[in-house]
Each structure stands twice: as C-alpha cells, then as structure tokens.
Short mmCIF file of N, CA and C and ligand atoms in Angstrom, two decimals:
data_model
loop_
_atom_site.label_atom_id
_atom_site.label_comp_id
_atom_site.label_asym_id
_atom_site.label_seq_id
_atom_site.Cartn_x
_atom_site.Cartn_y
_atom_site.Cartn_z
N MET A 14 64.13 262.96 81.45
CA MET A 14 64.94 261.80 82.42
C MET A 14 66.12 261.62 81.79
N THR A 15 67.38 261.51 82.43
CA THR A 15 68.51 261.26 81.91
C THR A 15 68.89 259.86 82.18
N THR A 16 69.71 259.31 81.46
CA THR A 16 70.25 257.92 81.40
C THR A 16 71.68 257.73 82.39
N THR A 17 71.90 256.59 82.81
CA THR A 17 73.23 256.52 83.68
C THR A 17 74.51 257.24 83.03
N ASP A 18 74.48 257.11 81.80
CA ASP A 18 75.83 257.85 80.98
C ASP A 18 75.47 259.31 80.50
N GLY A 19 74.53 259.92 81.14
CA GLY A 19 74.15 261.56 80.89
C GLY A 19 73.26 261.60 79.76
N GLY A 20 73.13 260.59 78.94
CA GLY A 20 72.13 260.81 77.73
C GLY A 20 70.59 261.20 78.15
N LEU A 21 70.14 261.25 77.04
CA LEU A 21 68.62 261.46 77.16
C LEU A 21 67.90 260.12 76.87
N GLU A 22 66.92 259.69 77.54
CA GLU A 22 66.18 258.48 77.20
C GLU A 22 65.22 258.81 76.62
N PRO A 23 64.96 258.12 75.42
CA PRO A 23 63.65 258.28 74.35
C PRO A 23 62.41 258.30 75.37
N PRO A 24 61.62 259.16 74.77
CA PRO A 24 60.15 259.22 75.32
C PRO A 24 59.43 257.78 75.34
N PRO A 25 58.55 257.46 76.32
CA PRO A 25 57.77 256.06 76.01
C PRO A 25 57.22 255.88 74.78
N SER A 26 57.29 254.87 74.32
CA SER A 26 56.29 254.65 72.96
C SER A 26 56.00 253.46 72.69
N SER A 27 54.81 252.93 72.02
CA SER A 27 54.45 251.66 71.64
C SER A 27 54.90 251.06 70.19
N GLN A 28 55.83 252.07 69.74
CA GLN A 28 56.47 251.28 68.49
C GLN A 28 57.60 250.60 68.82
N PRO A 29 57.23 249.18 68.15
CA PRO A 29 58.29 248.09 68.10
C PRO A 29 59.79 248.86 67.62
N ARG A 30 60.66 248.27 68.23
CA ARG A 30 62.23 248.76 67.24
C ARG A 30 62.35 247.82 66.48
N LEU A 31 62.19 247.95 65.11
CA LEU A 31 62.42 247.19 64.04
C LEU A 31 63.83 247.29 63.42
N HIS A 32 64.12 246.23 62.60
CA HIS A 32 65.18 246.24 61.83
C HIS A 32 66.53 246.34 62.59
N GLN A 33 66.65 245.69 63.70
CA GLN A 33 67.62 245.58 64.53
C GLN A 33 69.18 244.96 64.16
N HIS A 34 70.11 245.32 64.37
CA HIS A 34 71.42 244.92 63.72
C HIS A 34 72.59 245.01 64.97
N GLY A 35 73.32 243.95 65.15
CA GLY A 35 74.31 243.86 66.22
C GLY A 35 75.64 242.82 65.84
N ARG A 36 76.36 242.60 66.52
CA ARG A 36 77.54 241.95 66.03
C ARG A 36 77.24 240.69 66.72
N GLU A 37 77.53 239.57 66.45
CA GLU A 37 77.64 238.12 66.91
C GLU A 37 78.20 238.03 68.50
N ILE A 38 77.12 237.56 69.14
CA ILE A 38 77.56 237.28 70.54
C ILE A 38 78.26 236.00 70.87
N GLN A 39 78.22 235.08 70.12
CA GLN A 39 78.87 233.88 70.59
C GLN A 39 79.33 233.08 69.23
N GLU A 40 80.43 232.76 68.94
CA GLU A 40 80.71 232.14 67.60
C GLU A 40 80.27 230.67 67.69
N PHE A 41 80.04 230.22 66.21
CA PHE A 41 79.86 228.81 66.02
C PHE A 41 81.24 228.22 66.26
N GLY A 42 81.25 227.15 67.08
CA GLY A 42 82.34 226.38 67.34
C GLY A 42 82.89 226.70 68.71
N SER A 43 82.49 227.78 69.59
CA SER A 43 82.92 228.08 70.84
C SER A 43 82.05 227.29 71.72
N VAL A 44 82.41 226.94 72.96
CA VAL A 44 81.67 226.90 74.18
C VAL A 44 81.85 227.83 75.40
N LYS A 45 80.78 228.40 75.97
CA LYS A 45 80.95 229.06 77.13
C LYS A 45 81.03 228.18 78.33
N GLN A 46 81.43 228.99 79.45
CA GLN A 46 81.61 228.15 80.69
C GLN A 46 80.18 227.91 81.25
N PHE A 47 79.92 226.70 81.59
CA PHE A 47 78.58 226.32 82.51
C PHE A 47 79.15 225.37 83.75
N PRO A 48 78.51 225.46 84.70
CA PRO A 48 78.76 224.80 86.02
C PRO A 48 78.22 223.00 85.75
N LEU A 49 78.85 222.56 84.98
CA LEU A 49 78.24 221.25 84.73
C LEU A 49 79.01 219.87 85.36
N GLY A 50 80.65 220.58 85.89
CA GLY A 50 81.56 219.39 86.17
C GLY A 50 81.91 218.54 85.13
N LEU A 51 82.11 219.10 83.97
CA LEU A 51 82.64 218.72 82.61
C LEU A 51 83.62 219.63 82.28
N SER A 52 84.71 219.03 81.59
CA SER A 52 86.13 219.95 81.16
C SER A 52 85.74 220.68 80.11
N TYR A 53 86.50 221.70 79.72
CA TYR A 53 86.28 222.65 78.61
C TYR A 53 86.50 221.90 77.39
N ASP A 54 87.56 220.71 77.44
CA ASP A 54 87.58 220.01 76.39
C ASP A 54 86.69 218.85 76.00
N ALA A 55 85.99 218.36 76.91
CA ALA A 55 84.95 217.58 77.03
C ALA A 55 83.83 217.87 76.10
N ARG A 56 83.57 219.29 76.69
CA ARG A 56 82.20 219.89 76.32
C ARG A 56 82.66 220.43 74.76
N MET A 57 83.63 220.84 74.47
CA MET A 57 84.02 221.00 73.08
C MET A 57 83.93 220.04 72.08
N LEU A 58 84.44 218.89 72.37
CA LEU A 58 84.55 217.56 71.63
C LEU A 58 83.05 217.19 71.40
N SER A 59 82.26 217.29 72.51
CA SER A 59 80.84 216.85 72.36
C SER A 59 79.92 217.37 71.26
N CYS A 60 80.26 218.84 71.53
CA CYS A 60 79.52 219.77 70.85
C CYS A 60 79.88 219.73 69.43
N GLU A 61 81.22 219.39 69.07
CA GLU A 61 81.49 219.48 67.68
C GLU A 61 81.13 217.90 67.06
N GLN A 62 81.07 216.81 67.80
CA GLN A 62 80.61 215.77 67.28
C GLN A 62 79.11 215.96 67.03
N VAL A 63 78.26 216.27 68.04
CA VAL A 63 76.88 216.33 68.25
C VAL A 63 76.13 217.41 67.09
N ASN A 64 77.23 218.45 66.75
CA ASN A 64 76.95 219.34 65.62
C ASN A 64 77.01 218.43 64.44
N GLN A 65 77.79 217.63 64.30
CA GLN A 65 77.90 216.82 62.84
C GLN A 65 77.00 216.11 62.74
N ILE A 66 76.24 215.51 63.88
CA ILE A 66 75.36 214.33 63.73
C ILE A 66 73.88 215.13 63.47
N LEU A 67 73.83 216.37 64.08
CA LEU A 67 72.74 217.45 64.15
C LEU A 67 72.84 217.78 62.46
N ALA A 68 73.70 217.94 61.94
CA ALA A 68 73.72 218.35 60.60
C ALA A 68 73.24 217.23 59.64
N ASP A 69 73.69 216.22 60.09
CA ASP A 69 73.08 214.87 59.07
C ASP A 69 71.75 214.54 59.41
N SER A 70 71.35 214.63 60.68
CA SER A 70 69.96 214.44 61.02
C SER A 70 68.88 215.41 60.63
N GLN A 71 69.57 216.59 60.24
CA GLN A 71 68.55 217.61 59.61
C GLN A 71 68.38 217.40 58.23
N ILE A 72 69.53 216.74 57.53
CA ILE A 72 69.43 216.27 56.08
C ILE A 72 68.87 215.19 56.33
N LEU A 73 68.79 214.07 57.08
CA LEU A 73 67.72 212.90 57.05
C LEU A 73 66.37 213.41 56.96
N TYR A 74 66.09 214.29 57.87
CA TYR A 74 64.60 214.82 58.08
C TYR A 74 64.37 215.21 56.64
N ALA A 75 64.80 216.01 56.08
CA ALA A 75 64.37 216.59 54.68
C ALA A 75 64.37 215.81 53.86
N MET A 76 65.39 214.84 53.65
CA MET A 76 65.37 213.49 52.98
C MET A 76 64.08 212.56 53.14
N TYR A 77 63.61 212.36 54.23
CA TYR A 77 62.32 211.64 54.62
C TYR A 77 61.10 212.49 53.92
N LYS A 78 61.26 213.63 54.26
CA LYS A 78 60.16 214.71 53.76
C LYS A 78 60.10 214.40 52.21
N LYS A 79 61.06 214.76 51.54
CA LYS A 79 61.02 214.84 50.14
C LYS A 79 60.77 213.54 49.58
N HIS A 80 61.30 212.22 50.16
CA HIS A 80 60.71 210.87 49.75
C HIS A 80 59.44 210.50 50.14
N HIS A 81 58.61 211.09 51.21
CA HIS A 81 57.45 210.89 51.57
C HIS A 81 56.58 211.64 50.42
N TRP A 82 57.04 212.61 50.01
CA TRP A 82 56.31 213.25 48.86
C TRP A 82 56.28 212.54 47.48
N HIS A 83 57.49 211.85 47.26
CA HIS A 83 58.00 211.32 46.05
C HIS A 83 57.42 210.06 45.93
N MET A 84 57.02 209.22 46.95
CA MET A 84 56.94 207.69 46.97
C MET A 84 55.53 207.66 45.74
N ARG A 85 55.63 206.33 45.28
CA ARG A 85 54.78 206.14 44.19
C ARG A 85 54.68 204.36 44.15
N GLY A 86 53.72 204.02 43.49
CA GLY A 86 53.60 202.61 43.19
C GLY A 86 52.43 201.98 44.00
N PRO A 87 52.40 200.78 44.14
CA PRO A 87 51.50 199.90 44.82
C PRO A 87 51.53 199.80 46.23
N THR A 88 52.73 200.40 47.00
CA THR A 88 52.80 200.43 48.53
C THR A 88 52.99 202.14 48.56
N PHE A 89 52.31 202.77 47.68
CA PHE A 89 52.59 204.31 47.95
C PHE A 89 52.01 204.60 49.50
N TYR A 90 50.68 204.29 49.58
CA TYR A 90 50.17 204.60 50.94
C TYR A 90 50.83 204.36 52.11
N GLN A 91 51.23 203.28 52.12
CA GLN A 91 52.00 202.52 53.39
C GLN A 91 53.20 203.31 53.74
N LEU A 92 54.00 203.46 52.49
CA LEU A 92 55.34 204.08 52.51
C LEU A 92 55.36 205.54 52.83
N HIS A 93 54.12 206.11 52.17
CA HIS A 93 53.98 207.59 52.33
C HIS A 93 53.72 207.96 53.56
N LEU A 94 52.99 207.08 54.58
CA LEU A 94 52.84 207.14 55.98
C LEU A 94 54.07 206.93 56.68
N LEU A 95 54.81 205.80 56.57
CA LEU A 95 55.92 205.66 57.02
C LEU A 95 57.05 206.55 57.13
N LEU A 96 57.05 207.10 56.02
CA LEU A 96 58.15 207.98 55.94
C LEU A 96 58.10 209.40 56.58
N ASP A 97 56.88 209.61 56.57
CA ASP A 97 56.27 210.90 57.68
C ASP A 97 56.66 210.60 59.01
N LYS A 98 56.18 209.40 59.31
CA LYS A 98 56.37 209.08 60.95
C LYS A 98 57.84 209.15 61.26
N HIS A 99 58.71 208.60 60.25
CA HIS A 99 60.34 208.67 60.22
C HIS A 99 60.49 209.89 60.72
N ALA A 100 60.06 210.68 59.65
CA ALA A 100 60.30 212.39 59.56
C ALA A 100 60.22 212.89 60.87
N GLN A 101 59.18 212.88 61.55
CA GLN A 101 58.39 213.33 62.59
C GLN A 101 59.68 213.04 63.94
N GLU A 102 60.01 211.81 63.85
CA GLU A 102 60.69 211.41 64.98
C GLU A 102 62.42 211.68 64.78
N GLN A 103 62.62 211.87 63.54
CA GLN A 103 63.85 212.54 63.34
C GLN A 103 63.86 214.03 63.59
N LEU A 104 62.82 214.70 63.31
CA LEU A 104 62.60 215.92 63.76
C LEU A 104 62.63 216.24 65.21
N ALA A 105 62.16 215.24 66.00
CA ALA A 105 62.23 215.50 67.63
C ALA A 105 63.59 215.29 67.81
N LEU A 106 64.50 214.35 67.19
CA LEU A 106 65.88 214.10 67.80
C LEU A 106 66.70 215.31 67.16
N VAL A 107 66.26 215.89 66.06
CA VAL A 107 66.97 217.17 65.90
C VAL A 107 67.03 218.10 66.92
N ASP A 108 65.60 218.40 67.73
CA ASP A 108 65.66 219.31 68.84
C ASP A 108 66.43 218.68 69.98
N VAL A 109 66.32 217.60 70.04
CA VAL A 109 67.18 217.03 71.29
C VAL A 109 68.71 217.01 71.25
N LEU A 110 69.11 217.06 70.05
CA LEU A 110 70.54 217.40 69.68
C LEU A 110 70.90 218.69 69.70
N ALA A 111 70.17 219.52 69.17
CA ALA A 111 70.27 220.79 69.12
C ALA A 111 70.61 221.37 70.87
N GLU A 112 69.56 220.78 71.43
CA GLU A 112 69.38 221.46 72.91
C GLU A 112 70.50 220.93 73.63
N ARG A 113 71.02 219.59 73.15
CA ARG A 113 72.13 219.14 73.83
C ARG A 113 73.46 220.08 73.79
N ILE A 114 73.51 220.54 72.62
CA ILE A 114 74.70 221.40 72.44
C ILE A 114 74.51 222.88 73.18
N GLN A 115 73.43 223.20 73.22
CA GLN A 115 73.17 224.44 73.92
C GLN A 115 73.35 224.22 75.63
N THR A 116 72.83 223.15 75.99
CA THR A 116 73.01 222.45 77.21
C THR A 116 74.57 222.62 77.74
N LEU A 117 75.45 222.01 76.87
CA LEU A 117 76.76 222.22 77.12
C LEU A 117 77.58 223.41 76.91
N GLY A 118 77.01 224.40 76.50
CA GLY A 118 77.60 225.89 76.57
C GLY A 118 77.71 226.13 74.77
N GLY A 119 77.44 225.24 74.02
CA GLY A 119 77.85 225.43 72.70
C GLY A 119 77.02 226.38 71.93
N VAL A 120 76.98 226.02 70.29
CA VAL A 120 76.29 226.98 69.54
C VAL A 120 75.55 225.63 68.48
N ALA A 121 74.31 225.63 68.40
CA ALA A 121 73.86 224.20 67.64
C ALA A 121 73.81 225.07 66.39
N LEU A 122 74.09 224.52 65.18
CA LEU A 122 73.94 224.90 63.69
C LEU A 122 72.41 224.76 63.67
N GLY A 123 71.60 225.80 62.98
CA GLY A 123 70.41 225.69 62.56
C GLY A 123 69.80 226.18 61.23
N ASP A 124 70.90 227.19 60.50
CA ASP A 124 70.22 227.69 59.35
C ASP A 124 70.58 226.53 58.23
N PRO A 125 69.60 226.29 57.55
CA PRO A 125 69.86 225.19 56.46
C PRO A 125 70.86 225.34 55.47
N ARG A 126 71.32 226.47 55.13
CA ARG A 126 72.40 226.64 54.56
C ARG A 126 73.87 226.31 55.15
N HIS A 127 73.77 226.39 56.41
CA HIS A 127 74.98 225.96 56.85
C HIS A 127 74.97 224.52 57.16
N VAL A 128 73.75 223.72 57.52
CA VAL A 128 73.65 222.33 57.46
C VAL A 128 74.33 221.81 56.33
N GLY A 129 73.83 222.52 54.91
CA GLY A 129 74.04 221.84 53.67
C GLY A 129 75.73 221.93 53.34
N GLU A 130 76.30 222.87 54.40
CA GLU A 130 77.95 223.04 54.22
C GLU A 130 78.76 221.89 55.11
N LEU A 131 77.82 221.58 56.22
CA LEU A 131 78.39 220.45 57.05
C LEU A 131 78.29 219.04 57.14
N THR A 132 77.17 218.85 56.30
CA THR A 132 76.45 217.68 56.32
C THR A 132 77.43 216.66 55.51
N SER A 133 77.65 215.28 55.89
CA SER A 133 78.34 214.39 55.34
C SER A 133 77.67 213.44 54.35
N ILE A 134 76.09 213.67 54.19
CA ILE A 134 75.38 212.72 53.39
C ILE A 134 75.04 213.26 51.95
N GLU A 135 75.36 212.32 51.39
CA GLU A 135 75.23 212.65 49.89
C GLU A 135 74.02 213.28 49.29
N ARG A 136 74.00 214.47 48.56
CA ARG A 136 73.01 215.25 47.80
C ARG A 136 72.21 214.19 47.21
N PRO A 137 70.87 214.01 47.25
CA PRO A 137 70.27 213.17 46.04
C PRO A 137 69.90 214.04 44.98
N PRO A 138 69.65 213.70 43.74
CA PRO A 138 69.27 214.44 42.70
C PRO A 138 68.09 215.10 43.10
N ASP A 139 67.95 216.29 42.28
CA ASP A 139 66.47 217.27 42.88
C ASP A 139 65.20 216.74 42.44
N GLY A 140 65.39 215.71 41.22
CA GLY A 140 64.18 215.22 40.65
C GLY A 140 63.70 213.90 41.38
N VAL A 141 63.11 213.08 40.96
CA VAL A 141 62.64 211.71 41.68
C VAL A 141 63.34 210.30 41.26
N GLU A 142 63.83 209.59 42.12
CA GLU A 142 64.18 208.35 41.90
C GLU A 142 63.32 207.14 41.91
N GLU A 143 63.71 205.98 41.49
CA GLU A 143 62.78 204.93 41.76
C GLU A 143 62.62 204.49 43.18
N VAL A 144 61.64 203.94 43.59
CA VAL A 144 61.50 203.84 45.10
C VAL A 144 62.44 202.94 45.84
N PRO A 145 62.95 201.72 45.34
CA PRO A 145 63.94 201.15 46.06
C PRO A 145 65.31 201.99 46.18
N VAL A 146 65.68 202.72 45.25
CA VAL A 146 66.78 203.68 45.19
C VAL A 146 66.50 204.80 46.29
N MET A 147 65.30 205.46 46.53
CA MET A 147 65.15 206.31 47.39
C MET A 147 65.08 205.48 49.15
N LEU A 148 64.73 204.43 49.02
CA LEU A 148 64.79 203.59 50.36
C LEU A 148 66.13 203.20 50.78
N SER A 149 66.97 202.84 49.48
CA SER A 149 68.05 202.61 49.79
C SER A 149 69.19 203.93 50.27
N ARG A 150 68.73 204.78 49.55
CA ARG A 150 69.42 206.22 49.99
C ARG A 150 69.41 206.70 51.29
N LEU A 151 68.04 206.31 51.86
CA LEU A 151 67.79 206.61 53.62
C LEU A 151 68.67 205.77 54.27
N LEU A 152 68.69 204.75 53.89
CA LEU A 152 69.53 203.44 54.78
C LEU A 152 70.84 203.82 54.64
N ASP A 153 71.46 204.41 53.69
CA ASP A 153 72.46 204.85 53.69
C ASP A 153 73.00 205.97 54.80
N ALA A 154 72.13 206.86 54.50
CA ALA A 154 72.12 208.35 55.45
C ALA A 154 71.94 207.65 56.87
N HIS A 155 71.18 206.59 57.35
CA HIS A 155 70.80 206.29 58.46
C HIS A 155 72.31 205.68 59.07
N GLU A 156 72.94 204.69 58.15
CA GLU A 156 74.27 204.01 58.60
C GLU A 156 75.42 205.14 58.96
N LYS A 157 75.49 206.18 58.09
CA LYS A 157 76.24 207.03 58.25
C LYS A 157 76.14 207.91 59.59
N ILE A 158 75.06 208.02 59.92
CA ILE A 158 74.67 208.86 61.25
C ILE A 158 74.94 207.76 62.26
N LEU A 159 74.66 206.67 62.31
CA LEU A 159 74.89 205.58 63.21
C LEU A 159 76.35 205.32 63.56
N ILE A 160 77.22 205.25 62.40
CA ILE A 160 78.59 205.24 62.71
C ILE A 160 78.92 206.43 63.48
N HIS A 161 78.44 207.65 63.19
CA HIS A 161 79.17 208.65 63.86
C HIS A 161 78.57 208.69 65.12
N ALA A 162 77.62 208.34 65.44
CA ALA A 162 76.83 208.43 66.93
C ALA A 162 77.41 207.28 67.77
N HIS A 163 78.07 205.97 67.29
CA HIS A 163 78.49 205.25 67.95
C HIS A 163 79.88 205.72 68.42
N ALA A 164 80.50 206.33 67.53
CA ALA A 164 81.96 206.75 67.71
C ALA A 164 81.90 207.85 68.87
N ALA A 165 81.00 208.79 68.61
CA ALA A 165 80.81 210.10 69.44
C ALA A 165 80.33 209.39 70.97
N ALA A 166 79.55 208.36 70.91
CA ALA A 166 79.23 208.04 72.25
C ALA A 166 80.15 207.47 73.18
N ALA A 167 80.87 206.88 72.41
CA ALA A 167 82.23 206.03 72.92
C ALA A 167 83.14 207.21 73.45
N ARG A 168 83.46 208.37 72.58
CA ARG A 168 84.36 209.52 73.04
C ARG A 168 83.88 210.15 74.24
N ALA A 169 82.41 210.32 74.12
CA ALA A 169 81.86 210.91 75.09
C ALA A 169 81.94 210.31 76.54
N ALA A 170 81.58 208.77 76.54
CA ALA A 170 81.85 208.29 77.75
C ALA A 170 83.48 207.99 78.22
N GLU A 171 84.28 208.40 77.22
CA GLU A 171 85.96 208.52 77.62
C GLU A 171 86.07 209.79 78.33
N THR A 172 85.25 211.03 78.14
CA THR A 172 85.74 212.31 78.48
C THR A 172 84.96 212.48 79.84
N GLY A 173 83.83 211.31 80.01
CA GLY A 173 82.86 211.70 81.13
C GLY A 173 81.63 212.45 80.90
N ASP A 174 81.47 212.68 79.67
CA ASP A 174 80.10 213.15 79.34
C ASP A 174 78.93 212.49 79.28
N ASP A 175 78.45 212.07 80.39
CA ASP A 175 77.67 210.93 80.40
C ASP A 175 76.18 211.24 79.90
N GLY A 176 75.84 212.40 79.77
CA GLY A 176 74.74 213.01 79.24
C GLY A 176 74.40 212.89 77.82
N THR A 177 75.74 213.23 77.50
CA THR A 177 75.94 213.14 75.77
C THR A 177 75.98 211.74 75.36
N ASN A 178 76.61 210.76 76.20
CA ASN A 178 76.67 209.27 75.56
C ASN A 178 75.23 208.91 75.84
N ASP A 179 74.57 209.06 76.87
CA ASP A 179 73.21 208.62 77.13
C ASP A 179 72.28 208.94 75.97
N MET A 180 72.25 210.25 75.74
CA MET A 180 71.51 210.71 74.65
C MET A 180 71.69 210.08 73.31
N LEU A 181 73.02 210.03 72.87
CA LEU A 181 73.42 209.32 71.61
C LEU A 181 73.01 207.88 71.63
N VAL A 182 73.15 207.01 72.63
CA VAL A 182 72.77 205.73 72.60
C VAL A 182 71.22 205.67 72.80
N SER A 183 70.76 206.22 73.54
CA SER A 183 69.38 205.81 74.07
C SER A 183 67.98 206.53 73.04
N GLN A 184 68.79 207.52 72.55
CA GLN A 184 67.72 208.15 71.36
C GLN A 184 68.15 208.13 69.97
N VAL A 185 69.48 208.55 69.69
CA VAL A 185 70.04 208.62 68.23
C VAL A 185 69.89 207.19 67.91
N VAL A 186 71.06 206.40 68.31
CA VAL A 186 71.30 205.01 68.06
C VAL A 186 70.07 204.18 67.94
N ARG A 187 69.22 204.23 69.10
CA ARG A 187 67.92 203.32 68.97
C ARG A 187 66.95 203.54 67.89
N THR A 188 66.89 205.05 68.07
CA THR A 188 65.70 205.65 66.80
C THR A 188 66.26 205.06 65.51
N GLY A 189 67.36 205.53 65.35
CA GLY A 189 68.15 205.33 64.04
C GLY A 189 68.04 203.60 63.65
N GLU A 190 68.36 202.91 64.57
CA GLU A 190 68.46 201.38 64.35
C GLU A 190 66.83 200.82 64.14
N LEU A 191 65.83 201.22 64.60
CA LEU A 191 64.80 200.77 64.56
C LEU A 191 64.06 201.42 63.11
N GLN A 192 64.50 202.57 62.93
CA GLN A 192 63.99 203.11 61.43
C GLN A 192 64.67 202.43 60.19
N ALA A 193 65.86 201.90 60.59
CA ALA A 193 66.47 201.17 59.56
C ALA A 193 65.96 199.84 59.15
N TRP A 194 65.77 199.15 60.51
CA TRP A 194 64.78 197.88 60.42
C TRP A 194 63.69 198.18 59.42
N PHE A 195 62.74 199.02 59.69
CA PHE A 195 61.41 199.17 59.02
C PHE A 195 61.74 199.45 57.47
N LEU A 196 62.81 200.38 57.51
CA LEU A 196 63.11 200.58 55.90
C LEU A 196 63.78 199.38 55.32
N SER A 197 64.49 198.72 55.71
CA SER A 197 65.19 197.39 55.23
C SER A 197 64.28 196.42 54.70
N GLU A 198 63.15 196.42 55.67
CA GLU A 198 62.08 194.99 55.14
C GLU A 198 61.31 195.25 54.06
N HIS A 199 61.44 196.83 53.60
CA HIS A 199 60.78 196.96 52.31
C HIS A 199 61.59 196.50 51.18
N LEU A 200 62.83 196.21 51.50
CA LEU A 200 63.83 196.06 50.07
C LEU A 200 63.90 194.53 50.08
N VAL A 201 63.34 193.74 50.70
CA VAL A 201 63.31 192.12 50.72
C VAL A 201 62.39 191.95 49.55
N ASP A 202 62.97 191.13 48.69
CA ASP A 202 62.52 190.86 47.21
C ASP A 202 61.68 189.64 47.68
N THR A 203 60.17 189.74 48.16
CA THR A 203 59.69 188.68 48.73
C THR A 203 58.31 188.59 47.80
N PRO A 204 57.86 187.14 47.45
CA PRO A 204 56.46 187.13 47.01
C PRO A 204 55.43 187.71 47.80
N LEU A 205 54.46 188.48 47.33
CA LEU A 205 53.20 189.12 48.33
C LEU A 205 52.14 188.03 48.34
N VAL A 206 51.93 186.96 47.22
CA VAL A 206 50.79 186.11 47.12
C VAL A 206 51.00 185.00 46.96
N ARG A 207 51.86 184.27 45.98
CA ARG A 207 52.22 182.87 45.85
C ARG A 207 53.78 182.79 46.17
N ALA A 208 53.97 181.60 46.97
CA ALA A 208 55.32 181.38 47.17
C ALA A 208 56.13 180.63 46.15
FE1 FE2 B 21 52.51 214.85 54.05
#
C-alpha cells in the first residue's frame, strides 16, 4: 500500500515506536488562540503571572515535604502531619494553576529544573534547620505567594480575565491564608501547662 505522498507504508507491527524525537511545537511564554472572549494581551499577562505563582507554589510544596521529613522535637507528630496536609493542598493548587495556564492557551512550566530557575523563593540550606526557622521560612514563602496572587488577581480583574481572578482569590489566596494561620500559631511563645 502507498501513502498519500507516494511512499511505502511500513507493514503492520506491534512494535512500539521508541526513542522518538521532534521539534518543540509551542514555546514557553507563548499563548495560542482559544475562543474564550479574552484578548491575546489578557491571556499573555495571566499566563505569565500564573506561571510565576506556579513556580513558587511548586517550591512551597517541595519545602513542605522537606520540612515534613525534617520535623523534630516534642511536637514532631503534630507538625509532621500538618505539614504533609499542607503539602497535599499545595500540590492540588499546583494542578489548578497549571491547568489554568493551559486553559488560556499558554504553556505551564513543569520541569523542576525550570521551576528552580523561575522561582522567587529563597533556597533553604540542604541540611536541617531548627524547627521555628523551618516554620518561619514556610511563612515567608506563603507571604511572597500571597503578595503575587493579590497583585495578579487585581490585574486579571482589570483585563476582564474573571476566571483567573476567581481562581487566584478563591483558591490560591484563601488556601494560603488559612495555611499561614495554622503555621503562625505554632510560632506563638505560649506556656503549655502553667500560665
Ligand atoms: Fe510522609
């Protein structure tokens, strides 16, 4: 049998075609046209801002796991569980953020090495820090993401990108604020038994 360009089709085979290569078909930082009633500029701006929050949220997720493993001391068990809960909630947000970018026609960043290049969150030491320092570090990361999310939500509202505004406010900001509350209360120096 011949193909449309006159060549010979390969015979049927159950062999998977392995080790395939090809060129990139959409560049990072670009958006394709989707019929969403949103301008190109609005979608470009939202994708850029959400990618920044996505990078920082992926780092926050990884920091939560690192600190979940590195917890110690009398409140080890409680904090070990709490940090893992927050990590899972951040991981869910990472998916929401990435899929928002795809919904707008953009390209969500995914490779951890790319994430490391774009994040604005300071890299912690590779070893273990004291517990209050680890918690404080997580709070700093939260605040950085919250500042970005508030600003990005306001810009999305200005450009008419209501879906991005809603996602940032109702999911990123609200989840981040709640997690920051739970962490902050562990840094209050309060007596446990005698006032
Ligand atoms: Fe675990």
